PDB file of C-alpha atoms in Angstrom:
ATOM      1  CA  MET S 198     232.918 194.029 199.517  1.00 48.00           C
ATOM      2  CA  SER S 199     230.351 195.415 197.042  1.00 52.00           C
ATOM      3  CA  ASN S 200     228.472 198.599 197.872  1.00 59.00           C
ATOM      4  CA  ASN S 201     225.738 197.744 195.358  1.00 57.00           C
ATOM      5  CA  PRO S 202     222.397 197.751 197.286  1.00 56.00           C
ATOM      6  CA  LEU S 203     220.468 195.970 194.510  1.00 50.00           C
ATOM      7  CA  PRO S 204     220.984 192.396 195.810  1.00 56.00           C
ATOM      8  CA  LEU S 205     219.644 193.410 199.240  1.00 51.00           C
ATOM      9  CA  ILE S 206     216.664 195.217 197.697  1.00 54.00           C
ATOM     10  CA  TYR S 207     215.941 192.209 195.477  1.00 55.00           C
ATOM     11  CA  SER S 208     216.139 189.839 198.467  1.00 57.00           C
ATOM     12  CA  ALA S 209     213.778 192.023 200.488  1.00 54.00           C
ATOM     13  CA  PHE S 210     211.376 192.131 197.553  1.00 56.00           C
ATOM     14  CA  LEU S 211     211.379 188.325 197.342  1.00 56.00           C
ATOM     15  CA  VAL S 212     210.679 188.025 201.079  1.00 52.00           C
ATOM     16  CA  LEU S 213     207.748 190.457 200.842  1.00 58.00           C
ATOM     17  CA  LEU S 214     206.397 188.652 197.786  1.00 58.00           C
ATOM     18  CA  LEU S 215     206.523 185.279 199.550  1.00 60.00           C
ATOM     19  CA  LEU S 216     204.881 186.722 202.668  1.00 56.00           C
ATOM     20  CA  SER S 217     202.128 188.296 200.560  1.00 55.00           C
ATOM     21  CA  ARG S 218     201.446 185.001 198.812  1.00 60.00           C
ATOM     22  CA  SER S 219     201.410 183.180 202.146  1.00 48.00           C
ATOM     23  CA  VAL S 220     198.833 185.596 203.590  1.00 45.00           C
ATOM     24  CA  GLN S 221     196.700 185.250 200.458  1.00 50.00           C
ATOM     25  CA  ALA S 222     196.864 181.473 200.640  1.00 49.00           C
ATOM     26  CA  GLU S 223     195.738 181.501 204.273  1.00 56.00           C
ATOM     27  CA  GLN S 224     192.673 183.691 203.654  1.00 67.00           C
ATOM     28  CA  PRO S 225     189.500 181.586 203.695  1.00 72.00           C
ATOM     29  CA  PRO S 226     187.316 181.621 200.581  1.00 83.00           C
ATOM     30  CA  VAL S 227     184.190 183.759 200.393  1.00 95.00           C
ATOM     31  CA  LEU S 228     181.363 181.376 199.538  1.00 98.00           C
ATOM     32  CA  LYS S 229     178.760 182.643 197.088  1.00 98.00           C
ATOM     33  CA  TYR S 230     175.183 181.451 197.421  1.00 97.00           C
ATOM     34  CA  ASN S 231     171.593 182.097 196.415  1.00 96.00           C
ATOM     35  CA  VAL S 232     168.307 181.537 198.292  1.00 96.00           C
ATOM     36  CA  THR S 233     165.928 183.855 196.446  1.00 95.00           C
ATOM     37  CA  GLY S 234     163.872 181.099 194.834  1.00 94.00           C
ATOM     38  CA  SER S 235     161.456 182.801 192.443  1.00 93.00           C
ATOM     39  CA  GLY S 236     161.831 186.168 194.177  1.00 91.00           C
ATOM     40  CA  ASN S 237     158.271 185.810 195.531  1.00 92.00           C
ATOM     41  CA  TYR S 238     159.172 182.947 197.846  1.00 94.00           C
ATOM     42  CA  PHE S 239     157.486 184.391 200.951  1.00 95.00           C
ATOM     43  CA  PRO S 240     158.121 183.688 203.838  1.00 97.00           C
ATOM     44  CA  TYR S 241     161.413 182.035 202.890  1.00 97.00           C
ATOM     45  CA  TYR S 242     162.616 185.064 200.919  1.00 96.00           C
ATOM     46  CA  THR S 243     160.933 188.494 201.028  1.00 94.00           C
ATOM     47  CA  ASN S 244     163.187 190.789 198.960  1.00 89.00           C
ATOM     48  CA  ASP S 245     163.201 193.179 201.936  1.00 93.00           C
ATOM     49  CA  LYS S 246     166.654 194.167 203.204  1.00 90.00           C
ATOM     50  CA  ARG S 247     165.391 194.833 206.738  1.00 93.00           C
ATOM     51  CA  GLU S 248     163.501 191.552 207.045  1.00 95.00           C
ATOM     52  CA  PRO S 249     164.847 189.370 204.223  1.00 96.00           C
ATOM     53  CA  GLY S 250     163.034 186.150 205.092  1.00 97.00           C
ATOM     54  CA  ILE S 251     163.585 182.827 206.823  1.00 98.00           C
ATOM     55  CA  LEU S 252     166.372 181.512 204.597  1.00 98.00           C
ATOM     56  CA  PRO S 253     168.556 184.642 204.378  1.00 97.00           C
ATOM     57  CA  GLU S 254     168.431 185.082 208.161  1.00 97.00           C
ATOM     58  CA  ILE S 255     169.173 181.439 208.922  1.00 98.00           C
ATOM     59  CA  ILE S 256     172.037 181.245 206.431  1.00 98.00           C
ATOM     60  CA  MET S 257     173.525 184.484 207.752  1.00 97.00           C
ATOM     61  CA  ARG S 258     173.458 183.138 211.325  1.00 98.00           C
ATOM     62  CA  VAL S 259     174.863 179.735 210.317  1.00 98.00           C
ATOM     63  CA  MET S 260     177.770 181.302 208.451  1.00 98.00           C
ATOM     64  CA  GLN S 261     178.497 183.698 211.310  1.00 97.00           C
ATOM     65  CA  LEU S 262     178.557 180.844 213.840  1.00 98.00           C
ATOM     66  CA  ALA S 263     180.725 178.744 211.518  1.00 98.00           C
ATOM     67  CA  ASP S 264     183.101 181.692 210.947  1.00 97.00           C
ATOM     68  CA  ILE S 265     182.690 181.379 207.178  1.00 97.00           C
ATOM     69  CA  GLN S 266     182.554 184.394 204.905  1.00 97.00           C
ATOM     70  CA  ALA S 267     179.612 184.218 202.519  1.00 97.00           C
ATOM     71  CA  LYS S 268     178.053 186.534 199.950  1.00 97.00           C
ATOM     72  CA  HIS S 269     174.506 186.335 198.633  1.00 96.00           C
ATOM     73  CA  VAL S 270     174.179 186.584 194.847  1.00 95.00           C
ATOM     74  CA  GLU S 271     170.801 187.607 193.407  1.00 91.00           C
ATOM     75  CA  LEU S 272     169.795 185.082 190.725  1.00 92.00           C
ATOM     76  CA  PRO S 273     166.563 183.759 189.214  1.00 89.00           C
ATOM     77  CA  ALA S 274     165.811 180.122 190.056  1.00 89.00           C
ATOM     78  CA  LYS S 275     166.786 178.694 186.666  1.00 86.00           C
ATOM     79  CA  ARG S 276     170.152 180.460 186.691  1.00 92.00           C
ATOM     80  CA  THR S 277     170.824 179.394 190.294  1.00 93.00           C
ATOM     81  CA  VAL S 278     170.762 175.729 189.272  1.00 91.00           C
ATOM     82  CA  LYS S 279     173.038 176.397 186.282  1.00 93.00           C
ATOM     83  CA  TYR S 280     175.497 178.541 188.263  1.00 95.00           C
ATOM     84  CA  LEU S 281     175.732 175.975 191.063  1.00 96.00           C
ATOM     85  CA  HIS S 282     176.559 173.181 188.627  1.00 95.00           C
ATOM     86  CA  LEU S 283     179.151 175.356 186.891  1.00 95.00           C
ATOM     87  CA  GLY S 284     180.735 176.440 190.185  1.00 96.00           C
ATOM     88  CA  HIS S 285     179.876 180.133 189.819  1.00 96.00           C
ATOM     89  CA  ILE S 286     178.160 179.902 193.222  1.00 98.00           C
ATOM     90  CA  ASP S 287     179.091 177.543 196.050  1.00 98.00           C
ATOM     91  CA  PHE S 288     175.820 176.556 197.712  1.00 98.00           C
ATOM     92  CA  ASP S 289     172.063 176.864 197.822  1.00 97.00           C
ATOM     93  CA  VAL S 290     169.316 175.436 200.042  1.00 97.00           C
ATOM     94  CA  ILE S 291     167.175 172.531 198.877  1.00 97.00           C
ATOM     95  CA  SER S 292     165.137 169.514 199.949  1.00 97.00           C
ATOM     96  CA  LEU S 293     166.463 166.191 198.696  1.00 96.00           C
ATOM     97  CA  GLU S 294     162.843 165.129 198.180  1.00 96.00           C
ATOM     98  CA  TRP S 295     162.605 167.581 195.283  1.00 95.00           C
ATOM     99  CA  LEU S 296     165.399 165.852 193.376  1.00 94.00           C
ATOM    100  CA  SER S 297     165.420 162.891 191.028  1.00 90.00           C
ATOM    101  CA  GLN S 298     167.392 159.862 192.166  1.00 89.00           C
ATOM    102  CA  THR S 299     170.140 160.714 189.673  1.00 91.00           C
ATOM    103  CA  GLU S 300     170.490 164.263 190.991  1.00 91.00           C
ATOM    104  CA  LYS S 301     170.522 163.056 194.605  1.00 92.00           C
ATOM    105  CA  GLN S 302     173.622 161.007 193.785  1.00 93.00           C
ATOM    106  CA  ASN S 303     175.441 163.792 191.926  1.00 95.00           C
ATOM    107  CA  PRO S 304     179.057 163.690 193.238  1.00 96.00           C
ATOM    108  CA  GLN S 305     179.404 167.452 192.707  1.00 97.00           C
ATOM    109  CA  PHE S 306     177.474 168.111 195.918  1.00 98.00           C
ATOM    110  CA  ILE S 307     177.360 167.296 199.610  1.00 98.00           C
ATOM    111  CA  TYR S 308     174.564 168.177 202.041  1.00 98.00           C
ATOM    112  CA  SER S 309     174.403 169.685 205.501  1.00 98.00           C
ATOM    113  CA  ASP S 310     172.307 168.511 208.413  1.00 98.00           C
ATOM    114  CA  SER S 311     168.637 169.461 208.243  1.00 98.00           C
ATOM    115  CA  LEU S 312     167.517 173.047 208.802  1.00 98.00           C
ATOM    116  CA  PHE S 313     163.752 172.471 209.066  1.00 98.00           C
ATOM    117  CA  THR S 314     160.918 170.493 207.489  1.00 97.00           C
ATOM    118  CA  ILE S 315     159.119 171.675 204.370  1.00 96.00           C
ATOM    119  CA  GLU S 316     155.797 170.464 202.902  1.00 96.00           C
ATOM    120  CA  GLU S 317     154.754 170.655 199.270  1.00 98.00           C
ATOM    121  CA  TYR S 318     151.220 169.863 198.049  1.00 98.00           C
ATOM    122  CA  LEU S 319     148.944 169.720 195.084  1.00 98.00           C
ATOM    123  CA  VAL S 320     146.995 172.967 195.484  1.00 98.00           C
ATOM    124  CA  SER S 321     143.709 173.851 193.829  1.00 98.00           C
ATOM    125  CA  LEU S 322     140.675 176.031 194.342  1.00 98.00           C
ATOM    126  CA  LYS S 323     138.455 174.594 197.064  1.00 97.00           C
ATOM    127  CA  SER S 324     135.753 173.864 194.483  1.00 96.00           C
ATOM    128  CA  ASN S 325     138.133 171.558 192.572  1.00 96.00           C
ATOM    129  CA  VAL S 326     140.300 170.064 195.299  1.00 97.00           C
ATOM    130  CA  THR S 327     138.437 166.732 195.457  1.00 98.00           C
ATOM    131  CA  ASN S 328     139.930 165.982 192.026  1.00 98.00           C
ATOM    132  CA  TRP S 329     143.462 166.101 193.414  1.00 98.00           C
ATOM    133  CA  GLN S 330     143.460 163.984 196.551  1.00 98.00           C
ATOM    134  CA  GLN S 331     145.694 161.323 194.991  1.00 98.00           C
ATOM    135  CA  LEU S 332     149.126 162.094 193.584  1.00 98.00           C
ATOM    136  CA  GLU S 333     148.427 159.787 190.651  1.00 97.00           C
ATOM    137  CA  ALA S 334     145.703 162.215 189.521  1.00 98.00           C
ATOM    138  CA  ILE S 335     148.276 164.548 187.935  1.00 98.00           C
ATOM    139  CA  LYS S 336     149.624 161.867 185.571  1.00 98.00           C
ATOM    140  CA  ASN S 337     149.682 163.291 182.029  1.00 98.00           C
ATOM    141  CA  GLN S 338     147.778 166.371 183.256  1.00 98.00           C
ATOM    142  CA  PRO S 339     148.823 170.059 183.010  1.00 98.00           C
ATOM    143  CA  VAL S 340     150.208 171.148 186.375  1.00 98.00           C
ATOM    144  CA  GLY S 341     151.313 174.629 187.391  1.00 98.00           C
ATOM    145  CA  THR S 342     155.003 174.738 188.282  1.00 98.00           C
ATOM    146  CA  ILE S 343     157.699 177.379 188.737  1.00 97.00           C
ATOM    147  CA  LEU S 344     160.322 177.962 186.084  1.00 95.00           C
ATOM    148  CA  GLY S 345     163.710 176.685 187.259  1.00 94.00           C
ATOM    149  CA  TYR S 346     162.380 174.647 190.195  1.00 95.00           C
ATOM    150  CA  TYR S 347     163.039 170.936 190.610  1.00 94.00           C
ATOM    151  CA  TYR S 348     160.144 168.441 190.576  1.00 96.00           C
ATOM    152  CA  TYR S 349     161.228 164.830 191.065  1.00 95.00           C
ATOM    153  CA  ASP S 350     158.320 163.457 189.000  1.00 96.00           C
ATOM    154  CA  ASP S 351     157.930 166.052 186.262  1.00 95.00           C
ATOM    155  CA  ASN S 352     158.253 163.371 183.602  1.00 95.00           C
ATOM    156  CA  HIS S 353     154.810 162.104 184.760  1.00 97.00           C
ATOM    157  CA  PHE S 354     152.849 165.311 184.186  1.00 98.00           C
ATOM    158  CA  LYS S 355     152.815 168.290 181.824  1.00 98.00           C
ATOM    159  CA  ARG S 356     154.683 171.222 183.341  1.00 98.00           C
ATOM    160  CA  VAL S 357     153.084 174.613 182.865  1.00 98.00           C
ATOM    161  CA  ASP S 358     155.775 176.985 184.105  1.00 98.00           C
ATOM    162  CA  PHE S 359     154.996 180.298 185.786  1.00 97.00           C
ATOM    163  CA  SER S 360     157.556 182.742 187.168  1.00 95.00           C
ATOM    164  CA  SER S 361     156.661 182.540 190.879  1.00 96.00           C
ATOM    165  CA  GLU S 362     154.460 181.240 193.679  1.00 97.00           C
ATOM    166  CA  LYS S 363     152.549 184.499 193.442  1.00 97.00           C
ATOM    167  CA  GLN S 364     151.700 183.856 189.794  1.00 97.00           C
ATOM    168  CA  LEU S 365     150.588 180.286 190.524  1.00 98.00           C
ATOM    169  CA  ILE S 366     147.951 181.535 192.974  1.00 98.00           C
ATOM    170  CA  GLU S 367     146.875 184.219 190.495  1.00 98.00           C
ATOM    171  CA  ALA S 368     146.541 181.537 187.802  1.00 98.00           C
ATOM    172  CA  LEU S 369     144.348 179.431 190.093  1.00 98.00           C
ATOM    173  CA  LYS S 370     142.158 182.405 190.920  1.00 97.00           C
ATOM    174  CA  LEU S 371     141.712 183.258 187.224  1.00 97.00           C
ATOM    175  CA  LYS S 372     141.132 179.555 186.424  1.00 96.00           C
ATOM    176  CA  ARG S 373     143.985 179.470 183.948  1.00 97.00           C
ATOM    177  CA  ILE S 374     145.002 176.159 185.465  1.00 98.00           C
ATOM    178  CA  GLU S 375     143.265 173.779 187.842  1.00 98.00           C
ATOM    179  CA  VAL S 376     146.124 172.401 189.950  1.00 98.00           C
ATOM    180  CA  VAL S 377     149.605 173.575 190.955  1.00 98.00           C
ATOM    181  CA  ILE S 378     152.441 172.239 193.066  1.00 98.00           C
ATOM    182  CA  LEU S 379     153.262 174.601 195.920  1.00 98.00           C
ATOM    183  CA  ASP S 380     154.958 174.742 199.272  1.00 97.00           C
ATOM    184  CA  LYS S 381     152.331 175.099 201.988  1.00 97.00           C
ATOM    185  CA  LEU S 382     153.461 178.421 203.477  1.00 97.00           C
ATOM    186  CA  PRO S 383     153.795 180.436 200.237  1.00 97.00           C
ATOM    187  CA  ALA S 384     150.455 178.980 199.098  1.00 97.00           C
ATOM    188  CA  LEU S 385     148.704 180.180 202.260  1.00 97.00           C
ATOM    189  CA  TYR S 386     150.417 183.573 202.162  1.00 96.00           C
ATOM    190  CA  TRP S 387     149.623 184.399 198.532  1.00 97.00           C
ATOM    191  CA  ALA S 388     146.089 183.021 198.807  1.00 97.00           C
ATOM    192  CA  GLN S 389     145.538 185.490 201.653  1.00 96.00           C
ATOM    193  CA  GLN S 390     147.010 188.337 199.615  1.00 95.00           C
ATOM    194  CA  PHE S 391     144.727 187.622 196.633  1.00 96.00           C
ATOM    195  CA  ASN S 392     141.693 186.564 198.669  1.00 96.00           C
ATOM    196  CA  THR S 393     141.712 183.203 196.894  1.00 97.00           C
ATOM    197  CA  ASP S 394     139.859 180.229 198.367  1.00 97.00           C
ATOM    198  CA  ILE S 395     142.413 177.435 197.952  1.00 97.00           C
ATOM    199  CA  ASP S 396     142.711 174.011 199.519  1.00 98.00           C
ATOM    200  CA  PHE S 397     145.318 171.278 199.664  1.00 98.00           C
ATOM    201  CA  GLY S 398     145.170 167.978 197.851  1.00 98.00           C
ATOM    202  CA  ALA S 399     147.737 165.189 197.933  1.00 98.00           C
ATOM    203  CA  LEU S 400     151.124 165.680 199.556  1.00 98.00           C
ATOM    204  CA  HIS S 401     153.710 165.991 196.787  1.00 98.00           C
ATOM    205  CA  SER S 402     156.824 165.955 198.956  1.00 97.00           C
ATOM    206  CA  LEU S 403     157.767 166.105 202.631  1.00 97.00           C
ATOM    207  CA  GLY S 404     161.402 166.652 203.445  1.00 96.00           C
ATOM    208  CA  ASN S 405     164.025 168.730 205.182  1.00 97.00           C
ATOM    209  CA  LEU S 406     165.733 171.769 203.768  1.00 98.00           C
ATOM    210  CA  LYS S 407     169.512 171.397 203.713  1.00 98.00           C
ATOM    211  CA  ILE S 408     172.463 173.400 202.505  1.00 98.00           C
ATOM    212  CA  ARG S 409     173.664 171.908 199.210  1.00 98.00           C
ATOM    213  CA  LEU S 410     177.389 172.615 199.080  1.00 98.00           C
ATOM    214  CA  ARG S 411     179.787 172.007 196.228  1.00 98.00           C
ATOM    215  CA  ALA S 412     181.984 169.042 197.121  1.00 98.00           C
ATOM    216  CA  GLU S 413     185.268 170.969 196.912  1.00 97.00           C
ATOM    217  CA  HIS S 414     184.222 172.743 200.129  1.00 97.00           C
ATOM    218  CA  GLN S 415     183.747 169.484 202.048  1.00 97.00           C
ATOM    219  CA  ALA S 416     186.220 170.565 204.742  1.00 97.00           C
ATOM    220  CA  LEU S 417     183.766 173.285 205.806  1.00 97.00           C
ATOM    221  CA  LEU S 418     180.843 170.919 206.360  1.00 98.00           C
ATOM    222  CA  PRO S 419     181.618 169.978 210.011  1.00 98.00           C
ATOM    223  CA  LYS S 420     181.700 173.677 210.962  1.00 98.00           C
ATOM    224  CA  ILE S 421     178.427 174.283 209.135  1.00 98.00           C
ATOM    225  CA  ASN S 422     176.728 171.341 210.860  1.00 98.00           C
ATOM    226  CA  MET S 423     177.962 172.472 214.279  1.00 98.00           C
ATOM    227  CA  ALA S 424     176.560 175.939 213.584  1.00 98.00           C
ATOM    228  CA  ILE S 425     173.185 174.497 212.536  1.00 98.00           C
ATOM    229  CA  ASP S 426     173.041 172.444 215.724  1.00 98.00           C
ATOM    230  CA  GLU S 427     173.905 175.475 217.862  1.00 98.00           C
ATOM    231  CA  LEU S 428     171.215 177.546 216.145  1.00 98.00           C
ATOM    232  CA  LYS S 429     168.641 174.824 216.834  1.00 98.00           C
ATOM    233  CA  GLN S 430     169.676 174.171 220.426  1.00 98.00           C
ATOM    234  CA  SER S 431     169.610 177.872 221.307  1.00 98.00           C
ATOM    235  CA  GLY S 432     166.071 178.267 219.944  1.00 98.00           C
ATOM    236  CA  ARG S 433     167.169 180.962 217.519  1.00 97.00           C
ATOM    237  CA  LEU S 434     166.250 178.928 214.447  1.00 98.00           C
ATOM    238  CA  ASP S 435     162.652 178.497 215.636  1.00 97.00           C
ATOM    239  CA  ALA S 436     162.521 182.186 216.538  1.00 98.00           C
ATOM    240  CA  ILE S 437     163.461 183.157 212.970  1.00 98.00           C
ATOM    241  CA  ILE S 438     160.800 180.861 211.511  1.00 97.00           C
ATOM    242  CA  ASN S 439     158.120 182.138 213.921  1.00 97.00           C
ATOM    243  CA  LYS S 440     158.996 185.747 213.090  1.00 96.00           C
ATOM    244  CA  TYR S 441     157.962 185.249 209.468  1.00 97.00           C
ATOM    245  CA  THR S 442     155.115 182.775 209.851  1.00 96.00           C
ATOM    246  CA  LYS S 443     153.105 184.245 212.755  1.00 94.00           C
ATOM    247  CA  ASN S 444     150.846 186.249 210.410  1.00 89.00           C
ATOM    248  CA  ILE S 445     150.271 183.496 207.857  1.00 91.00           C
ATOM    249  CA  PRO S 446     146.791 182.049 208.403  1.00 85.00           C
ATOM    250  CA  PRO S 447     146.629 178.363 209.356  1.00 80.00           C
ATOM    251  CA  GLN S 448     145.093 175.932 206.925  1.00 72.00           C
TER     252      GLN S 448
END
């Protein structure tokens, strides 16, 4: 019988190595995501760690309820789209009504159940808003948009990209552009901040915000949808929305 301990040490090392690999394989992935929008996407994103906005709070609660580890990655809107397509992040939040038909059918992505409804309008100064009561009015016209954002019909008008919702309202106030496309709540918030007399023209899109998840994570979707339903049924989703919208003036 050999007294050489090396075979036993080698065997123990192999067992530990296999156990380590097994533990690593069982650890769930940490999903990376972004919901910053332009960075001035109030009330959906506030850039305030204590009160980060509607979307960061909702996503945090959904992931906690679904028992999914997730990490927010700060990105500008244009890079978010690129990183999601390349797989550098795993999900974002979007309305299908913002997307072209081709992008809606992109097999790279799957979509969660609805979080809440979102409205997007043609927005102008009150003195000009009668010019923009029909969506067809923007055909071939310069329209204020946000760099990196989707617009399903942007082949019908001339995009004039600004960096944020805040800058769109500033541009209206300074009469640098006559009409912009904006979500209702950021439009009302920034108009209040800049004391700008805006009004709403034609509805550009009406849809539901959903989590857009890369298709390789499809197995997680049932857990995510159950968490969304629980958040709605408990009233916590509405409470988060009300927390950030209670001081925004009504139209």
